[in-house]
mmCIF file of C-alpha atoms and ligand atoms in Angstrom:
data_model
loop_
_atom_site.group_PDB
_atom_site.id
_atom_site.type_symbol
_atom_site.label_atom_id
_atom_site.label_comp_id
_atom_site.label_asym_id
_atom_site.label_seq_id
_atom_site.Cartn_x
_atom_site.Cartn_y
_atom_site.Cartn_z
ATOM 1 C CA MET A 1 -20.583 -27.773 -54.102
ATOM 2 C CA LEU A 2 -22.564 -26.537 -51.154
ATOM 3 C CA ALA A 3 -22.203 -22.872 -50.288
ATOM 4 C CA ARG A 4 -20.531 -22.330 -46.929
ATOM 5 C CA PRO A 5 -22.890 -20.813 -44.391
ATOM 6 C CA GLN A 6 -22.251 -17.089 -43.790
ATOM 7 C CA ARG A 7 -22.132 -17.428 -40.010
ATOM 8 C CA LYS A 8 -20.028 -20.237 -38.696
ATOM 9 C CA ALA A 9 -22.210 -22.420 -36.463
ATOM 10 C CA PRO A 10 -20.199 -24.162 -33.726
ATOM 11 C CA LEU A 11 -19.814 -27.888 -34.309
ATOM 12 C CA ARG A 12 -22.233 -30.056 -32.381
ATOM 13 C CA ALA A 13 -19.431 -31.379 -30.110
ATOM 14 C CA ASP A 14 -18.308 -27.817 -29.393
ATOM 15 C CA ALA A 15 -21.860 -26.812 -28.543
ATOM 16 C CA ASP A 16 -22.147 -29.616 -25.968
ATOM 17 C CA LEU A 17 -18.776 -28.721 -24.484
ATOM 18 C CA ILE A 18 -19.607 -25.031 -24.230
ATOM 19 C CA VAL A 19 -22.968 -25.713 -22.607
ATOM 20 C CA ARG A 20 -21.410 -28.166 -20.154
ATOM 21 C CA GLU A 21 -18.719 -25.630 -19.255
ATOM 22 C CA ALA A 22 -21.364 -22.932 -18.730
ATOM 23 C CA VAL A 23 -23.439 -25.220 -16.509
ATOM 24 C CA SER A 24 -20.382 -26.212 -14.468
ATOM 25 C CA ARG A 25 -19.784 -22.541 -13.762
ATOM 26 C CA ILE A 26 -23.209 -22.194 -12.138
ATOM 27 C CA GLU A 27 -22.422 -22.668 -8.485
ATOM 28 C CA GLN A 28 -25.906 -22.763 -7.018
ATOM 29 C CA PRO A 29 -26.786 -26.515 -7.008
ATOM 30 C CA ALA A 30 -30.546 -26.138 -7.675
ATOM 31 C CA ARG A 31 -29.980 -23.737 -10.550
ATOM 32 C CA ARG A 32 -27.165 -25.887 -11.950
ATOM 33 C CA ALA A 33 -29.370 -29.007 -11.884
ATOM 34 C CA PHE A 34 -32.142 -27.111 -13.653
ATOM 35 C CA LEU A 35 -29.897 -25.648 -16.352
ATOM 36 C CA GLY A 36 -28.054 -28.957 -16.667
ATOM 37 C CA ARG A 37 -31.284 -30.483 -17.935
ATOM 38 C CA SER A 38 -32.530 -27.610 -20.038
ATOM 39 C CA LEU A 39 -29.732 -25.345 -21.260
ATOM 40 C CA THR A 40 -28.957 -25.292 -24.972
ATOM 41 C CA LEU A 41 -26.378 -23.231 -26.813
ATOM 42 C CA GLY A 42 -29.157 -20.932 -28.012
ATOM 43 C CA GLY A 43 -30.371 -20.623 -24.428
ATOM 44 C CA LEU A 44 -26.899 -19.676 -23.250
ATOM 45 C CA GLY A 45 -26.824 -16.934 -25.875
ATOM 46 C CA LEU A 46 -30.171 -15.597 -24.700
ATOM 47 C CA LEU A 47 -29.203 -15.850 -21.028
ATOM 48 C CA THR A 48 -25.995 -13.891 -21.445
ATOM 49 C CA GLY A 49 -26.938 -11.666 -24.375
ATOM 50 C CA CYS A 50 -23.824 -12.854 -26.220
ATOM 51 C CA SER A 51 -23.413 -14.042 -29.754
ATOM 52 C CA LEU A 52 -21.710 -17.446 -29.582
ATOM 53 C CA ASP A 53 -20.415 -17.508 -33.129
ATOM 54 C CA ASP A 54 -16.770 -17.254 -32.172
ATOM 55 C CA ASP A 55 -14.427 -17.976 -29.283
ATOM 56 C CA ALA A 56 -14.542 -14.387 -28.074
ATOM 57 C CA GLY A 57 -18.340 -14.520 -27.826
ATOM 58 C CA VAL A 58 -18.207 -17.824 -25.974
ATOM 59 C CA GLU A 59 -15.569 -16.461 -23.576
ATOM 60 C CA THR A 60 -17.707 -13.386 -22.869
ATOM 61 C CA ALA A 61 -20.770 -15.579 -22.274
ATOM 62 C CA LEU A 62 -18.848 -17.812 -19.857
ATOM 63 C CA ARG A 63 -17.451 -14.758 -18.082
ATOM 64 C CA ARG A 64 -20.961 -13.344 -17.710
ATOM 65 C CA ILE A 65 -22.152 -16.624 -16.192
ATOM 66 C CA SER A 66 -19.253 -16.447 -13.776
ATOM 67 C CA ARG A 67 -20.065 -12.841 -12.779
ATOM 68 C CA PHE A 68 -23.679 -13.892 -12.310
ATOM 69 C CA ASN A 69 -22.412 -16.594 -9.916
ATOM 70 C CA ASP A 70 -20.465 -13.948 -8.005
ATOM 71 C CA GLU A 71 -23.674 -12.014 -7.451
ATOM 72 C CA VAL A 72 -25.561 -15.106 -6.298
ATOM 73 C CA GLN A 73 -22.751 -16.088 -3.916
ATOM 74 C CA ALA A 74 -22.495 -12.528 -2.579
ATOM 75 C CA ARG A 75 -26.213 -12.542 -1.845
ATOM 76 C CA LEU A 76 -25.993 -15.906 -0.052
ATOM 77 C CA PHE A 77 -22.901 -14.918 1.982
ATOM 78 C CA ASP A 78 -23.674 -14.399 5.658
ATOM 79 C CA GLY A 79 -21.099 -12.015 7.101
ATOM 80 C CA ARG A 80 -21.669 -13.311 10.650
ATOM 81 C CA ARG A 81 -21.630 -17.040 9.976
ATOM 82 C CA LEU A 82 -18.343 -18.552 11.111
ATOM 83 C CA ALA A 83 -16.351 -21.208 9.256
ATOM 84 C CA PRO A 84 -15.528 -24.324 11.317
ATOM 85 C CA THR A 85 -12.483 -24.188 13.602
ATOM 86 C CA TYR A 86 -10.420 -27.150 14.810
ATOM 87 C CA PRO A 87 -8.248 -28.173 17.768
ATOM 88 C CA ASP A 88 -4.463 -27.699 17.399
ATOM 89 C CA SER A 89 -4.100 -31.498 17.343
ATOM 90 C CA MET A 90 -5.782 -31.537 13.908
ATOM 91 C CA ILE A 91 -3.262 -29.198 12.220
ATOM 92 C CA THR A 92 -1.878 -30.789 9.024
ATOM 93 C CA ARG A 93 1.901 -31.282 9.340
ATOM 94 C CA PRO A 94 3.696 -30.359 7.226
ATOM 95 C CA PHE A 95 1.216 -27.843 5.844
ATOM 96 C CA PRO A 96 1.344 -27.959 2.004
ATOM 97 C CA PHE A 97 2.984 -25.206 -0.027
ATOM 98 C CA ASN A 98 1.351 -23.945 -3.218
ATOM 99 C CA ALA A 99 1.919 -21.093 -5.674
ATOM 100 C CA TYR A 100 2.005 -20.622 -9.445
ATOM 101 C CA TYR A 101 5.724 -21.493 -9.176
ATOM 102 C CA GLY A 102 7.732 -24.096 -7.245
ATOM 103 C CA GLU A 103 8.971 -23.910 -3.671
ATOM 104 C CA ASP A 104 12.546 -23.185 -4.856
ATOM 105 C CA GLU A 105 11.320 -19.859 -6.246
ATOM 106 C CA VAL A 106 9.624 -18.553 -3.097
ATOM 107 C CA ARG A 107 9.900 -14.752 -2.859
ATOM 108 C CA VAL A 108 12.069 -13.493 -0.038
ATOM 109 C CA VAL A 109 10.890 -10.137 1.298
ATOM 110 C CA ASP A 110 13.030 -8.033 3.667
ATOM 111 C CA GLY A 111 10.973 -7.447 6.825
ATOM 112 C CA ASP A 112 12.972 -4.431 8.055
ATOM 113 C CA SER A 113 12.426 -2.280 4.984
ATOM 114 C CA PHE A 114 8.917 -3.630 4.380
ATOM 115 C CA ARG A 115 6.063 -1.123 4.322
ATOM 116 C CA LEU A 116 2.475 -2.115 3.608
ATOM 117 C CA GLU A 117 0.989 0.303 1.077
ATOM 118 C CA VAL A 118 -2.617 1.366 1.658
ATOM 119 C CA SER A 119 -4.482 3.221 -1.065
ATOM 120 C CA GLY A 120 -7.800 3.908 -2.727
ATOM 121 C CA LEU A 121 -10.896 4.819 -0.721
ATOM 122 C CA VAL A 122 -9.213 5.211 2.677
ATOM 123 C CA ALA A 123 -8.751 8.335 4.809
ATOM 124 C CA ASP A 124 -5.219 7.462 6.010
ATOM 125 C CA ARG A 125 -2.877 6.334 3.240
ATOM 126 C CA ARG A 126 0.290 6.142 5.269
ATOM 127 C CA ARG A 127 2.455 3.020 4.943
ATOM 128 C CA TRP A 128 2.653 0.470 7.751
ATOM 129 C CA THR A 129 5.744 -1.219 9.180
ATOM 130 C CA LEU A 130 5.567 -4.794 10.454
ATOM 131 C CA ALA A 131 6.163 -3.544 14.010
ATOM 132 C CA GLU A 132 3.112 -1.297 13.753
ATOM 133 C CA LEU A 133 0.974 -4.158 12.472
ATOM 134 C CA ARG A 134 2.233 -6.424 15.271
ATOM 135 C CA ALA A 135 1.283 -3.726 17.804
ATOM 136 C CA MET A 136 -2.380 -3.916 16.798
ATOM 137 C CA PRO A 137 -4.702 -6.375 18.628
ATOM 138 C CA GLN A 138 -4.089 -9.890 17.213
ATOM 139 C CA ALA A 139 -6.408 -12.867 16.734
ATOM 140 C CA ASP A 140 -5.727 -16.433 15.694
ATOM 141 C CA GLN A 141 -7.600 -19.302 14.091
ATOM 142 C CA VAL A 142 -7.191 -22.998 13.277
ATOM 143 C CA THR A 143 -9.158 -23.440 10.065
ATOM 144 C CA ARG A 144 -9.267 -25.462 6.882
ATOM 145 C CA HIS A 145 -7.698 -24.168 3.663
ATOM 146 C CA ILE A 146 -9.274 -25.639 0.513
ATOM 147 C CA CYS A 147 -7.432 -25.481 -2.817
ATOM 148 C CA VAL A 148 -9.328 -25.998 -6.093
ATOM 149 C CA GLU A 149 -6.492 -28.266 -7.200
ATOM 150 C CA GLY A 150 -8.019 -30.956 -5.007
ATOM 151 C CA TRP A 151 -6.437 -30.794 -1.561
ATOM 152 C CA SER A 152 -7.313 -29.259 1.761
ATOM 153 C CA ALA A 153 -5.341 -28.846 4.972
ATOM 154 C CA ILE A 154 -5.857 -27.444 8.463
ATOM 155 C CA GLY A 155 -3.505 -24.698 9.592
ATOM 156 C CA LYS A 156 -3.108 -22.082 12.303
ATOM 157 C CA TRP A 157 -2.731 -18.420 11.428
ATOM 158 C CA GLY A 158 -2.521 -15.313 13.596
ATOM 159 C CA GLY A 159 -2.642 -11.611 12.844
ATOM 160 C CA VAL A 160 -4.763 -8.489 12.590
ATOM 161 C CA PRO A 161 -8.460 -8.897 11.754
ATOM 162 C CA LEU A 162 -8.809 -7.097 8.404
ATOM 163 C CA ALA A 163 -12.016 -5.391 9.639
ATOM 164 C CA SER A 164 -10.097 -3.655 12.472
ATOM 165 C CA PHE A 165 -7.345 -2.642 10.062
ATOM 166 C CA LEU A 166 -9.828 -1.195 7.548
ATOM 167 C CA ARG A 167 -11.578 0.763 10.292
ATOM 168 C CA ARG A 168 -8.236 1.979 11.640
ATOM 169 C CA VAL A 169 -7.225 3.446 8.269
ATOM 170 C CA GLY A 170 -10.670 4.981 7.763
ATOM 171 C CA ALA A 171 -11.583 2.790 4.790
ATOM 172 C CA ASP A 172 -14.884 3.419 3.042
ATOM 173 C CA THR A 173 -16.500 0.146 4.151
ATOM 174 C CA GLY A 174 -19.424 0.935 1.861
ATOM 175 C CA ALA A 175 -17.100 0.415 -1.141
ATOM 176 C CA LYS A 176 -17.378 -2.816 -3.106
ATOM 177 C CA TYR A 177 -13.889 -4.341 -3.183
ATOM 178 C CA VAL A 178 -10.591 -4.694 -1.392
ATOM 179 C CA GLY A 179 -7.699 -5.509 -3.730
ATOM 180 C CA PHE A 180 -4.273 -6.973 -2.915
ATOM 181 C CA LYS A 181 -0.930 -6.784 -4.724
ATOM 182 C CA CYS A 182 1.817 -9.244 -3.876
ATOM 183 C CA ALA A 183 5.624 -9.401 -4.029
ATOM 184 C CA ASP A 184 5.363 -12.023 -6.798
ATOM 185 C CA ASP A 185 3.084 -11.345 -9.789
ATOM 186 C CA TYR A 186 0.038 -12.446 -7.843
ATOM 187 C CA HIS A 187 -2.942 -10.209 -7.191
ATOM 188 C CA THR A 188 -6.506 -10.788 -6.127
ATOM 189 C CA SER A 189 -9.502 -8.980 -4.706
ATOM 190 C CA ILE A 190 -12.454 -9.674 -2.434
ATOM 191 C CA ASP A 191 -15.921 -8.338 -1.717
ATOM 192 C CA MET A 192 -16.280 -5.918 1.225
ATOM 193 C CA ALA A 193 -18.615 -8.285 3.156
ATOM 194 C CA THR A 194 -15.840 -10.906 3.253
ATOM 195 C CA ALA A 195 -13.221 -8.248 4.059
ATOM 196 C CA LEU A 196 -15.249 -7.373 7.182
ATOM 197 C CA HIS A 197 -15.938 -11.016 8.176
ATOM 198 C CA PRO A 198 -14.636 -11.717 11.729
ATOM 199 C CA GLN A 199 -12.400 -14.601 10.513
ATOM 200 C CA THR A 200 -10.701 -12.600 7.744
ATOM 201 C CA LEU A 201 -7.150 -11.996 8.998
ATOM 202 C CA LEU A 202 -4.109 -10.096 7.792
ATOM 203 C CA ALA A 203 -2.019 -13.040 8.951
ATOM 204 C CA LEU A 204 1.490 -12.344 10.311
ATOM 205 C CA THR A 205 2.136 -15.747 11.901
ATOM 206 C CA TYR A 206 1.832 -19.411 11.039
ATOM 207 C CA ASP A 207 1.554 -21.950 13.883
ATOM 208 C CA GLY A 208 2.677 -19.347 16.427
ATOM 209 C CA GLN A 209 5.852 -18.359 14.501
ATOM 210 C CA VAL A 210 6.580 -15.415 12.211
ATOM 211 C CA LEU A 211 5.010 -16.362 8.864
ATOM 212 C CA PRO A 212 7.692 -18.331 6.972
ATOM 213 C CA PRO A 213 8.557 -17.163 3.418
ATOM 214 C CA LYS A 214 6.851 -20.155 1.799
ATOM 215 C CA TYR A 215 3.559 -19.344 3.512
ATOM 216 C CA GLY A 216 3.702 -15.702 2.467
ATOM 217 C CA PHE A 217 6.056 -13.583 4.622
ATOM 218 C CA PRO A 218 5.580 -10.813 5.591
ATOM 219 C CA MET A 219 1.812 -11.245 5.497
ATOM 220 C CA LYS A 220 -0.962 -13.154 3.817
ATOM 221 C CA LEU A 221 -4.694 -12.724 3.815
ATOM 222 C CA ARG A 222 -6.327 -15.673 5.531
ATOM 223 C CA MET A 223 -10.040 -16.290 4.928
ATOM 224 C CA PRO A 224 -11.590 -19.643 5.868
ATOM 225 C CA THR A 225 -14.706 -18.581 3.926
ATOM 226 C CA LYS A 226 -12.866 -18.559 0.595
ATOM 227 C CA LEU A 227 -10.885 -20.970 -1.576
ATOM 228 C CA GLY A 228 -7.078 -21.036 -1.456
ATOM 229 C CA TYR A 229 -6.446 -18.868 -4.520
ATOM 230 C CA LYS A 230 -8.375 -15.995 -2.897
ATOM 231 C CA ASN A 231 -5.831 -15.965 0.003
ATOM 232 C CA PRO A 232 -2.922 -13.837 -1.295
ATOM 233 C CA LYS A 233 0.573 -14.382 0.175
ATOM 234 C CA HIS A 234 3.442 -11.813 0.288
ATOM 235 C CA ILE A 235 1.003 -8.886 0.370
ATOM 236 C CA GLN A 236 2.667 -5.544 -0.394
ATOM 237 C CA ALA A 237 -0.286 -3.298 -1.051
ATOM 238 C CA LEU A 238 -3.975 -3.216 -0.360
ATOM 239 C CA TYR A 239 -6.523 -0.836 -1.793
ATOM 240 C CA VAL A 240 -10.231 -0.133 -1.466
ATOM 241 C CA THR A 241 -12.148 0.457 -4.677
ATOM 242 C CA ASN A 242 -15.467 0.334 -6.482
ATOM 243 C CA THR A 243 -13.801 -0.722 -9.756
ATOM 244 C CA PHE A 244 -13.773 -4.517 -10.226
ATOM 245 C CA PRO A 245 -10.110 -5.544 -9.780
ATOM 246 C CA GLY A 246 -10.151 -9.241 -10.832
ATOM 247 C CA GLY A 247 -7.176 -11.412 -9.938
ATOM 248 C CA TYR A 248 -4.362 -13.664 -11.162
ATOM 249 C CA TRP A 249 -6.417 -16.866 -11.482
ATOM 250 C CA GLU A 250 -9.764 -15.095 -11.680
ATOM 251 C CA ASP A 251 -8.730 -13.359 -14.919
ATOM 252 C CA GLN A 252 -8.024 -16.831 -16.343
ATOM 253 C CA GLY A 253 -11.538 -18.087 -15.688
ATOM 254 C CA TYR A 254 -11.608 -19.066 -12.012
ATOM 255 C CA ASN A 255 -14.714 -17.852 -10.261
ATOM 256 C CA TRP A 256 -14.072 -14.435 -8.692
ATOM 257 C CA PHE A 257 -16.162 -14.785 -5.504
ATOM 258 C CA GLY A 258 -14.437 -18.111 -4.817
ATOM 259 C CA GLY A 259 -16.418 -19.049 -1.687
ATOM 260 C CA SER A 260 -15.524 -22.300 0.065
HETATM 261 N N1 MTE B 1 1.336 -14.359 -3.728
HETATM 262 C C1 MTE B 1 0.720 -15.534 -3.972
HETATM 263 N N2 MTE B 1 -0.320 -15.892 -3.202
HETATM 264 C C2 MTE B 1 -0.956 -17.075 -3.422
HETATM 265 C C3 MTE B 1 -0.595 -17.928 -4.489
HETATM 266 C C4 MTE B 1 0.492 -17.506 -5.301
HETATM 267 O O1 MTE B 1 0.899 -18.189 -6.286
HETATM 268 N N3 MTE B 1 1.127 -16.322 -5.027
HETATM 269 N N4 MTE B 1 -1.268 -19.120 -4.692
HETATM 270 C C5 MTE B 1 -2.596 -19.274 -4.041
HETATM 271 C C6 MTE B 1 -3.061 -20.657 -3.990
HETATM 272 S S1 MTE B 1 -3.728 -21.328 -5.392
HETATM 273 C C7 MTE B 1 -3.057 -21.385 -2.808
HETATM 274 S S2 MTE B 1 -3.735 -22.930 -2.704
HETATM 275 C C8 MTE B 1 -2.443 -20.831 -1.577
HETATM 276 C C9 MTE B 1 -1.384 -21.771 -1.014
HETATM 277 O O2 MTE B 1 -0.933 -21.279 0.225
HETATM 278 P P1 MTE B 1 0.109 -22.116 1.084
HETATM 279 O O3 MTE B 1 1.427 -22.157 0.318
HETATM 280 O O4 MTE B 1 0.225 -21.388 2.368
HETATM 281 O O5 MTE B 1 -0.465 -23.494 1.243
HETATM 282 O O6 MTE B 1 -1.848 -19.562 -1.798
HETATM 283 C C10 MTE B 1 -2.591 -18.695 -2.630
HETATM 284 N N5 MTE B 1 -1.984 -17.402 -2.587
HETATM 285 MO MO1 MO B 2 -4.965 -23.085 -4.655
#
């Protein structure tokens, strides 16, 4: 009988799958095309400094590739370049609902007792009522929302530009991340450059009406520069931090930067 090898080498089929998954996580087309032709399992190990002998090693390697993508996307992001906007006549009706649960389980938040929590690297940590947020200068946009599940739709959102809100609370805009906690179990976080982008809105309205529960009452973050899962609904708390916060889908392997 042949002695079993000491270190378990992944099966050939596994190796191909792992390499293909790694390549698919490279979001820069030129780099992806290059690696798609040349990357081997050994190469992936060298590239990420991970041992790929077990699932944990493979997961770490894939996560490192994903974080590398975040850096590339962050470097390519132009904080002044605007996403396309559309005429009202192009709004998708009805606008689709999506969440990690069905529409019958939409969270209902009480607007009167609602207070937005603000924490982390900000000078003024007081809580905000909806009335106070509505009293700030508002902006609106008709933009396209793109979900990784394979649909996109044009909608109209209005609210407070996040940049003005962050400046108003004396946020450290030199910090790396802004994180969001929601009334459901959702959470996500974004890079500061996107937080300060002129089209990033703390949205309080949808199509000129108070944001309906299904679209995230009392407020959602609306960013036409990022994919749907980066746009948290039912926001209850936001915080500024230099510690990588991850997110609900991001922690399960979706790319963190999530540019669209
Ligand atoms: N709180 C919360 N925010 C969320 C989600 C969620 O499940 N919970 N799903 C995200 C995803 S994947 C998408 S596509 C959009 C859907 O927003 P919509 O219902 O307004 O279309 O919300 C995002 N924000
Ligand atoms: Mo999504």
